[in-house]
PDB file of C-alpha atoms in Angstrom:
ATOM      1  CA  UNK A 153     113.983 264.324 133.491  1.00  0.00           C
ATOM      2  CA  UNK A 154     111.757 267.375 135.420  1.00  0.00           C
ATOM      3  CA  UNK A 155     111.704 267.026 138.785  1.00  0.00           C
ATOM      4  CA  UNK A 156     108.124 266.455 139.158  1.00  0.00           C
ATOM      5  CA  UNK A 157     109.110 262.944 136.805  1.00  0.00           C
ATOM      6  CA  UNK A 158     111.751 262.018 139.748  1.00  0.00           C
ATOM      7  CA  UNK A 159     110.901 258.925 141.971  1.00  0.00           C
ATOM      8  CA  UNK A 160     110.677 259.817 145.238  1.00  0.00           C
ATOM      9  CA  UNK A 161     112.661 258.734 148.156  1.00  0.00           C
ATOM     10  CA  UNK A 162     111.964 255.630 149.659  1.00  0.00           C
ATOM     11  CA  UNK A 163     111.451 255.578 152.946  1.00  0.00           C
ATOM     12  CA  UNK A 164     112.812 253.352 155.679  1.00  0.00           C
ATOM     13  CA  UNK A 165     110.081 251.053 155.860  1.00  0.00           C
ATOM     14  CA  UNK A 166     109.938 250.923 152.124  1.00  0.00           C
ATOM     15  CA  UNK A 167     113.976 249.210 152.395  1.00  0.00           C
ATOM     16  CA  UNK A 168     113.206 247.091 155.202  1.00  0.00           C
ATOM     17  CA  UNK A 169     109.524 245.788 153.677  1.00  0.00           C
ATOM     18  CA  UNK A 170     110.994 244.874 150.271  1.00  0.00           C
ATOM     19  CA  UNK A 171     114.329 243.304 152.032  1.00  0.00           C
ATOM     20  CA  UNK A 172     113.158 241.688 154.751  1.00  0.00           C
ATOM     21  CA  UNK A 173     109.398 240.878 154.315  1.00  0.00           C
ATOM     22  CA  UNK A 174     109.596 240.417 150.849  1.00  0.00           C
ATOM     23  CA  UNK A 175     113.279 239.121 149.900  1.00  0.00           C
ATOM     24  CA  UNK A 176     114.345 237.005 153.226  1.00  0.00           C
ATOM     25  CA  UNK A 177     117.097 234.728 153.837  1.00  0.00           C
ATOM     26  CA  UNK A 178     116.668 233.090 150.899  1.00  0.00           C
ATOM     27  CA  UNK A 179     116.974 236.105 148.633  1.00  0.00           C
ATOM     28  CA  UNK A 180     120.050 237.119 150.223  1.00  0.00           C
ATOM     29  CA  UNK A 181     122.110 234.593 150.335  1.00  0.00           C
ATOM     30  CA  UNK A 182     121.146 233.069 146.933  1.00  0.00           C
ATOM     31  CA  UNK A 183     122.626 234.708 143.865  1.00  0.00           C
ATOM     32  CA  UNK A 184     119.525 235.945 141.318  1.00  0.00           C
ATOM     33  CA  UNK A 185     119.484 238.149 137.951  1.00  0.00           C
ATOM     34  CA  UNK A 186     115.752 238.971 138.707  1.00  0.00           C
ATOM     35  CA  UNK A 187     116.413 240.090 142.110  1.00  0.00           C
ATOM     36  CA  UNK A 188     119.600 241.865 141.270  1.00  0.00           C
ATOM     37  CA  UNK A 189     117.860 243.601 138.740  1.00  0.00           C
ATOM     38  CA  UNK A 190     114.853 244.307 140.795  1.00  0.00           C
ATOM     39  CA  UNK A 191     117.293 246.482 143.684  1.00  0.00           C
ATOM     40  CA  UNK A 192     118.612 248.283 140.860  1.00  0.00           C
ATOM     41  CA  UNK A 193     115.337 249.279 139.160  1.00  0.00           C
ATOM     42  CA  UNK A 194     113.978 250.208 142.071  1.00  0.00           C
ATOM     43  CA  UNK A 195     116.677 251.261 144.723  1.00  0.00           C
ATOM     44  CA  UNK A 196     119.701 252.830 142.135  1.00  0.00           C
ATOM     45  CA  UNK A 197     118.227 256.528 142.670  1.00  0.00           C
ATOM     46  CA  UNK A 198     118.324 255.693 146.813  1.00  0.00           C
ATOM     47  CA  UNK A 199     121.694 254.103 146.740  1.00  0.00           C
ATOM     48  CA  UNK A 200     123.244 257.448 144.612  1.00  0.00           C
ATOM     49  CA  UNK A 201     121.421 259.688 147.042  1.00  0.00           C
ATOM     50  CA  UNK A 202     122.486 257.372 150.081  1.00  0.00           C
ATOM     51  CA  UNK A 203     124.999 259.991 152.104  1.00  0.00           C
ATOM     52  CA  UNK A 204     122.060 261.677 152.317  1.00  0.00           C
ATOM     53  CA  UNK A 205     119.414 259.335 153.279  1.00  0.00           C
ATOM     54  CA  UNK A 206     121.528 257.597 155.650  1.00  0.00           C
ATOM     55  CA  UNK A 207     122.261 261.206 157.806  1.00  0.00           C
ATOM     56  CA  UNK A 208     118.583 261.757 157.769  1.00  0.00           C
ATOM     57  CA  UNK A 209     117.255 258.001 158.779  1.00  0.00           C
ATOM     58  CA  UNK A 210     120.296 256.656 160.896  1.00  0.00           C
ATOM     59  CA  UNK A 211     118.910 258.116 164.603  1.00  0.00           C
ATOM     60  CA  UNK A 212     116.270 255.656 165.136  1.00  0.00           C
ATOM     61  CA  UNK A 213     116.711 251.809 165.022  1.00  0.00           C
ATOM     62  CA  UNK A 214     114.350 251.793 161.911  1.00  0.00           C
ATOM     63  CA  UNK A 215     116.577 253.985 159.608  1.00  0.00           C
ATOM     64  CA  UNK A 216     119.758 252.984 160.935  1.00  0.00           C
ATOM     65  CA  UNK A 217     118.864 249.272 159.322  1.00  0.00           C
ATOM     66  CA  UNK A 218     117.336 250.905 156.435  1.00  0.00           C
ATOM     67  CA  UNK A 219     120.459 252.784 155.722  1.00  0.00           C
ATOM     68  CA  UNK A 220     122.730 249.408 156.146  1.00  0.00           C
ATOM     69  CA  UNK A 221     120.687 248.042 154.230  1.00  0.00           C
ATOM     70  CA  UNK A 222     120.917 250.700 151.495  1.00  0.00           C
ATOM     71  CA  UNK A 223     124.782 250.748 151.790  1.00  0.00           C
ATOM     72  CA  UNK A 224     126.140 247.434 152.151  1.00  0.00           C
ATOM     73  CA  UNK A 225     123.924 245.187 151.010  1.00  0.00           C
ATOM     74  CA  UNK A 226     122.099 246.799 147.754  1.00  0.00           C
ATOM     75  CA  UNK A 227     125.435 247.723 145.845  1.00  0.00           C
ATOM     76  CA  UNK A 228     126.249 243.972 146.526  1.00  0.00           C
ATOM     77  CA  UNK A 229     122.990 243.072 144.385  1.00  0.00           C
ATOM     78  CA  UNK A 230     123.339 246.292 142.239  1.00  0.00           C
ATOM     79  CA  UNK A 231     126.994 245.982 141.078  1.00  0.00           C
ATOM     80  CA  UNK A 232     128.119 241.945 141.288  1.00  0.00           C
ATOM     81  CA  UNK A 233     131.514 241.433 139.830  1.00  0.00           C
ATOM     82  CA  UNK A 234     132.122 245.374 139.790  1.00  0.00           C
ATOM     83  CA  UNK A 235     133.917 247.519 142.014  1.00  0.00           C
ATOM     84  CA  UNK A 236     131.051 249.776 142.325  1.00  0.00           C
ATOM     85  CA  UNK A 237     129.714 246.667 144.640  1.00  0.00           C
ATOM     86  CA  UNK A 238     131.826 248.071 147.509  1.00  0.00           C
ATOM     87  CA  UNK A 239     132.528 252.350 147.164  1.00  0.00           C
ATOM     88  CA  UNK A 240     129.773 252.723 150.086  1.00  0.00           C
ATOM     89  CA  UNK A 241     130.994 250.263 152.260  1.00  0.00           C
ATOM     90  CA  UNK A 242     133.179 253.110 154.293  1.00  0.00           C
ATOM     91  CA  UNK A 243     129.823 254.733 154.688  1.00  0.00           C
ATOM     92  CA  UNK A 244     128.062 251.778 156.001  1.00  0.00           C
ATOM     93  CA  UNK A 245     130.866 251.114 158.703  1.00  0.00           C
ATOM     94  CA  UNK A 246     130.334 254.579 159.986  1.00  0.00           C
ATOM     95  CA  UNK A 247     126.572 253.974 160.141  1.00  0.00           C
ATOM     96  CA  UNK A 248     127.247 250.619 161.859  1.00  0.00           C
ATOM     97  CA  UNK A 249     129.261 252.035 164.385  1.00  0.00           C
ATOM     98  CA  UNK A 250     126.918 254.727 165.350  1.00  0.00           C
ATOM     99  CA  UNK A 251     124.062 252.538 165.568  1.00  0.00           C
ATOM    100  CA  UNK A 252     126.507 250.032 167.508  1.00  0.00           C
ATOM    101  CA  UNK A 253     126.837 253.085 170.353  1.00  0.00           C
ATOM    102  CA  UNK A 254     123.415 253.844 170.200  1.00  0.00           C
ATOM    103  CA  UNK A 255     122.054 249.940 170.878  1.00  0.00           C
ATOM    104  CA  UNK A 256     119.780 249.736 167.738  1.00  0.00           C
ATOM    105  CA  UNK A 257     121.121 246.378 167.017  1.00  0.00           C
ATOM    106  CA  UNK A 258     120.335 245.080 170.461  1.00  0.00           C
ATOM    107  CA  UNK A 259     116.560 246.530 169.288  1.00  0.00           C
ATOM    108  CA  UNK A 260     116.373 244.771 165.990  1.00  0.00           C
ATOM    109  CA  UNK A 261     115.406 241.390 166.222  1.00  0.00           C
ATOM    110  CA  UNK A 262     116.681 238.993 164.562  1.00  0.00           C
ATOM    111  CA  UNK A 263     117.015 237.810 161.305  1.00  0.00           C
ATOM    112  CA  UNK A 264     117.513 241.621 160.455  1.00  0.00           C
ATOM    113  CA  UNK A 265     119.969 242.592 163.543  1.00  0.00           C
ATOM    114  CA  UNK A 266     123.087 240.602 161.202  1.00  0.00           C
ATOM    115  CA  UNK A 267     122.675 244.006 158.911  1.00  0.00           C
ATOM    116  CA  UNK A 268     124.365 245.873 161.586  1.00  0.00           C
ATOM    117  CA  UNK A 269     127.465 243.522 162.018  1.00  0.00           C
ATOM    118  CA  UNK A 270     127.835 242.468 158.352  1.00  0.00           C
ATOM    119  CA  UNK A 271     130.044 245.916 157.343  1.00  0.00           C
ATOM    120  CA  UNK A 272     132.784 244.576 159.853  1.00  0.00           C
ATOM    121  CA  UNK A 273     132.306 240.985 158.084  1.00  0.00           C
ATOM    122  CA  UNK A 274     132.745 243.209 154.924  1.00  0.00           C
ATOM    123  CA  UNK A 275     135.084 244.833 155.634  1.00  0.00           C
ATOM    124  CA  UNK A 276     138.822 244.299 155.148  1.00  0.00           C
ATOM    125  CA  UNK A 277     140.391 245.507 157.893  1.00  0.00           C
ATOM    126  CA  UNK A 278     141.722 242.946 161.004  1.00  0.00           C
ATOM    127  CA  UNK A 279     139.925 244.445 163.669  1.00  0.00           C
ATOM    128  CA  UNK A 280     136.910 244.866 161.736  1.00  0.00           C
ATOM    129  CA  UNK A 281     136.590 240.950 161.320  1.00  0.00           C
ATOM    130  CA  UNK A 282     137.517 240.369 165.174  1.00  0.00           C
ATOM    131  CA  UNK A 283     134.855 242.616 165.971  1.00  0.00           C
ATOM    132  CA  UNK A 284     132.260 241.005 163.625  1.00  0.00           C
ATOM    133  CA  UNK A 285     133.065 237.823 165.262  1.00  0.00           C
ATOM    134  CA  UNK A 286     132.616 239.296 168.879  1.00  0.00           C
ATOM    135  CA  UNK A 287     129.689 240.391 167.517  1.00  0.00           C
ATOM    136  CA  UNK A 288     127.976 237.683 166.123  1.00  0.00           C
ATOM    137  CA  UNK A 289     129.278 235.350 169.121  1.00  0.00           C
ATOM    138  CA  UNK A 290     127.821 237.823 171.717  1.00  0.00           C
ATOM    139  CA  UNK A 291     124.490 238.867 170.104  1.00  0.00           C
ATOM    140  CA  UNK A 292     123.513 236.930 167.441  1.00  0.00           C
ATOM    141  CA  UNK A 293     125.020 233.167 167.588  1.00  0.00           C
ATOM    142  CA  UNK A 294     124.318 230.966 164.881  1.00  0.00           C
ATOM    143  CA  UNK A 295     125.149 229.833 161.727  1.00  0.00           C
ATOM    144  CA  UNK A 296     126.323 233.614 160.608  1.00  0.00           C
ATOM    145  CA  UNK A 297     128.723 233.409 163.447  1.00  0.00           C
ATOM    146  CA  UNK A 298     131.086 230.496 160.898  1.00  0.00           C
ATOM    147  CA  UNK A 299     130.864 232.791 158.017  1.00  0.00           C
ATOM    148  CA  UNK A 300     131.803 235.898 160.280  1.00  0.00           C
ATOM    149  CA  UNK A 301     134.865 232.935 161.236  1.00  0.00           C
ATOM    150  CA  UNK A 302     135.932 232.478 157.455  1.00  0.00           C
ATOM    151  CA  UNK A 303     136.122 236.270 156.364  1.00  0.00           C
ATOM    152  CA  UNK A 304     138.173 236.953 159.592  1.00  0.00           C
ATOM    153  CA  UNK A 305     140.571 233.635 158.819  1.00  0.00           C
ATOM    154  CA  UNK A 306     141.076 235.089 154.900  1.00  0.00           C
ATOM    155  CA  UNK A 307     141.844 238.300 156.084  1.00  0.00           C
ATOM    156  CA  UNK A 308     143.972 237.343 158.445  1.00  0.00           C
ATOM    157  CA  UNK A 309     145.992 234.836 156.100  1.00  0.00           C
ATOM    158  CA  UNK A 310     145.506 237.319 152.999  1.00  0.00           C
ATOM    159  CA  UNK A 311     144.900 240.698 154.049  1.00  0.00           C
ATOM    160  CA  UNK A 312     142.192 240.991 151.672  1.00  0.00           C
ATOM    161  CA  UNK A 313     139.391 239.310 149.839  1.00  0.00           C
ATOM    162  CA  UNK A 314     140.412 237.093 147.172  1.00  0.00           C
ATOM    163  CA  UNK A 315     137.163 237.060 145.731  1.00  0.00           C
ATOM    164  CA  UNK A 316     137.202 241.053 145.361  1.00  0.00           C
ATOM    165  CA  UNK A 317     140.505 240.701 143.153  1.00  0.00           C
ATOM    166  CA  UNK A 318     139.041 240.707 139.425  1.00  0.00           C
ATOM    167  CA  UNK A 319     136.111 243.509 140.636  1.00  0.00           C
ATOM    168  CA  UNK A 320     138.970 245.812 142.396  1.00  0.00           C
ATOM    169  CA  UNK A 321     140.991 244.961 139.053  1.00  0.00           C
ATOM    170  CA  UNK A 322     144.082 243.335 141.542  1.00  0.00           C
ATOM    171  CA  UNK A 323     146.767 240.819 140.822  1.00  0.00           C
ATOM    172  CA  UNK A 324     146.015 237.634 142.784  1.00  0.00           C
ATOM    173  CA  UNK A 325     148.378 235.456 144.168  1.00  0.00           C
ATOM    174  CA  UNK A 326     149.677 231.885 143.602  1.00  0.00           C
ATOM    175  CA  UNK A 327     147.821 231.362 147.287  1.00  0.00           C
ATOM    176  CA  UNK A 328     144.960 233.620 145.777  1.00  0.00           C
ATOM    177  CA  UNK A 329     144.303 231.981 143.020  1.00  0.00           C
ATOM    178  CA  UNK A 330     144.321 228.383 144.487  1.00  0.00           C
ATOM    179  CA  UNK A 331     141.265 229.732 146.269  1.00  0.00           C
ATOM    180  CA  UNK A 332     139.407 231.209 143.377  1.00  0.00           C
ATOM    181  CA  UNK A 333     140.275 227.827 141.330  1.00  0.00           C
ATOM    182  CA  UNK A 334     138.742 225.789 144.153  1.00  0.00           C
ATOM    183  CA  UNK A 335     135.776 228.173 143.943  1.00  0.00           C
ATOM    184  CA  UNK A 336     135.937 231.254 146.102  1.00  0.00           C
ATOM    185  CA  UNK A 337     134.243 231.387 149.153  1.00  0.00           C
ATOM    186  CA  UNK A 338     131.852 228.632 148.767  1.00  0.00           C
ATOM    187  CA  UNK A 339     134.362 226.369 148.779  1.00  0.00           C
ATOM    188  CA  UNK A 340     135.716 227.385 152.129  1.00  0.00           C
ATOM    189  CA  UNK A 341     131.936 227.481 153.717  1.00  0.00           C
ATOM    190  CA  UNK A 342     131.577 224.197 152.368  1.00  0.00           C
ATOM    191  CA  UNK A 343     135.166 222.759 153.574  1.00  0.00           C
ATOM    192  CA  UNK A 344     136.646 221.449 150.285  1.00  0.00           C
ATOM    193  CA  UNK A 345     139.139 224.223 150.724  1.00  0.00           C
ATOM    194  CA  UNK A 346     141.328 224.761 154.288  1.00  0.00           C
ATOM    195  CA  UNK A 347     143.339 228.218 154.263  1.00  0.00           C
ATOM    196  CA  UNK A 348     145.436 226.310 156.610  1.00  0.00           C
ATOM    197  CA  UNK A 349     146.561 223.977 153.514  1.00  0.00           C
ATOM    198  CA  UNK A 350     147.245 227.242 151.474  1.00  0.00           C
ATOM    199  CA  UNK A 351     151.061 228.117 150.845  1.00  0.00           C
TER     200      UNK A 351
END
């Protein structure tokens, strides 16, 4: 490929306008081949370039939720059931926690400001998760503030995601794998599944 036959970089509002405007709530919490493949056809060159990107966009409010956006959420779509679907999650923390000291959460509005609190969520560290449930209790209650509750509980009773297990190629547990047979997550959004009845 010459360089002239490159794409070129997307810019922030080119993220945020396809995510936001055009994918909403409904896109991103709904698993979808077409939209998976969609972020990867158009948004694979970004995400490789993202270290980058994200040093050049994250000082305004605008760029820092591009860049989140970019990090955390993309690979999600890009890489499902691969490990790949979490490498830039360290670099979206740091992001987050930049744009945390600089208030551009506080000047996103909502449905978008949960992009700056869902690398904590994401991430599998214990005071990660108590922080993403401060957040979400203190700035942006709702229904993300349960799931925020639920990744904090696992971690807390696991230490990790079991859900990540087969991507991050890790042994499960007897515990772990009562989870995954009970199906995953969903199961403990929907309440079939207590981690409080787990061994």
């Amino acid at each position: 490929m010459t360089h002239s036959d490159a794409q070129p970089d997307p810019t922030p509002e080119d993220i945020i306008s396809f995510w936001i405007d055009e994918t909403g709530p409904k896109g991103w919490y709904q698993q979808s081949d077409d939209l998976d493949r969609l972020v990867r056809d158009r948004f694979m060159a970004a995400w490789i370039d993202a270290p980058r990107l994200a040093e050049a966009w994250a000082g305004s409010a605008t760029g820092a939720l591009a860049a989140l956006i970019l990090t955390d959420q993309f690979p999600r779509n890009m890489f499902r059931d691969d490990a790949r679907a979490f490498s830039t999650d360290p670099l979206a923390l740091r992001i987050a926690r930049a744009a945390l000291d600089a208030g551009h959460d506080l000047a996103t509005p909502e449905p978008a400001r949960q992009f700056f609190y869902l690398p904590f969520e994401h991430s599998e560290e214990p005071a990660d998760q108590e922080l993403a449930v401060e957040l979400f209790a203190q700035r942006m209650p709702g229904e993300n503030l349960l799931h925020a509750q639920i990744h904090r509980d696992t971690i807390a009773k696991f230490g990790r995601f079991p859900w990540r297990n087969a991507a991050l190629a890790r042994i499960s547990t007897e515990s772990e794998r009562m989870v995954m047979d009970a199906g995953g997550y969903g199961a403990l959004v929907s309440g079939s599944l207590s981690l409080a009845d787990l061994p």
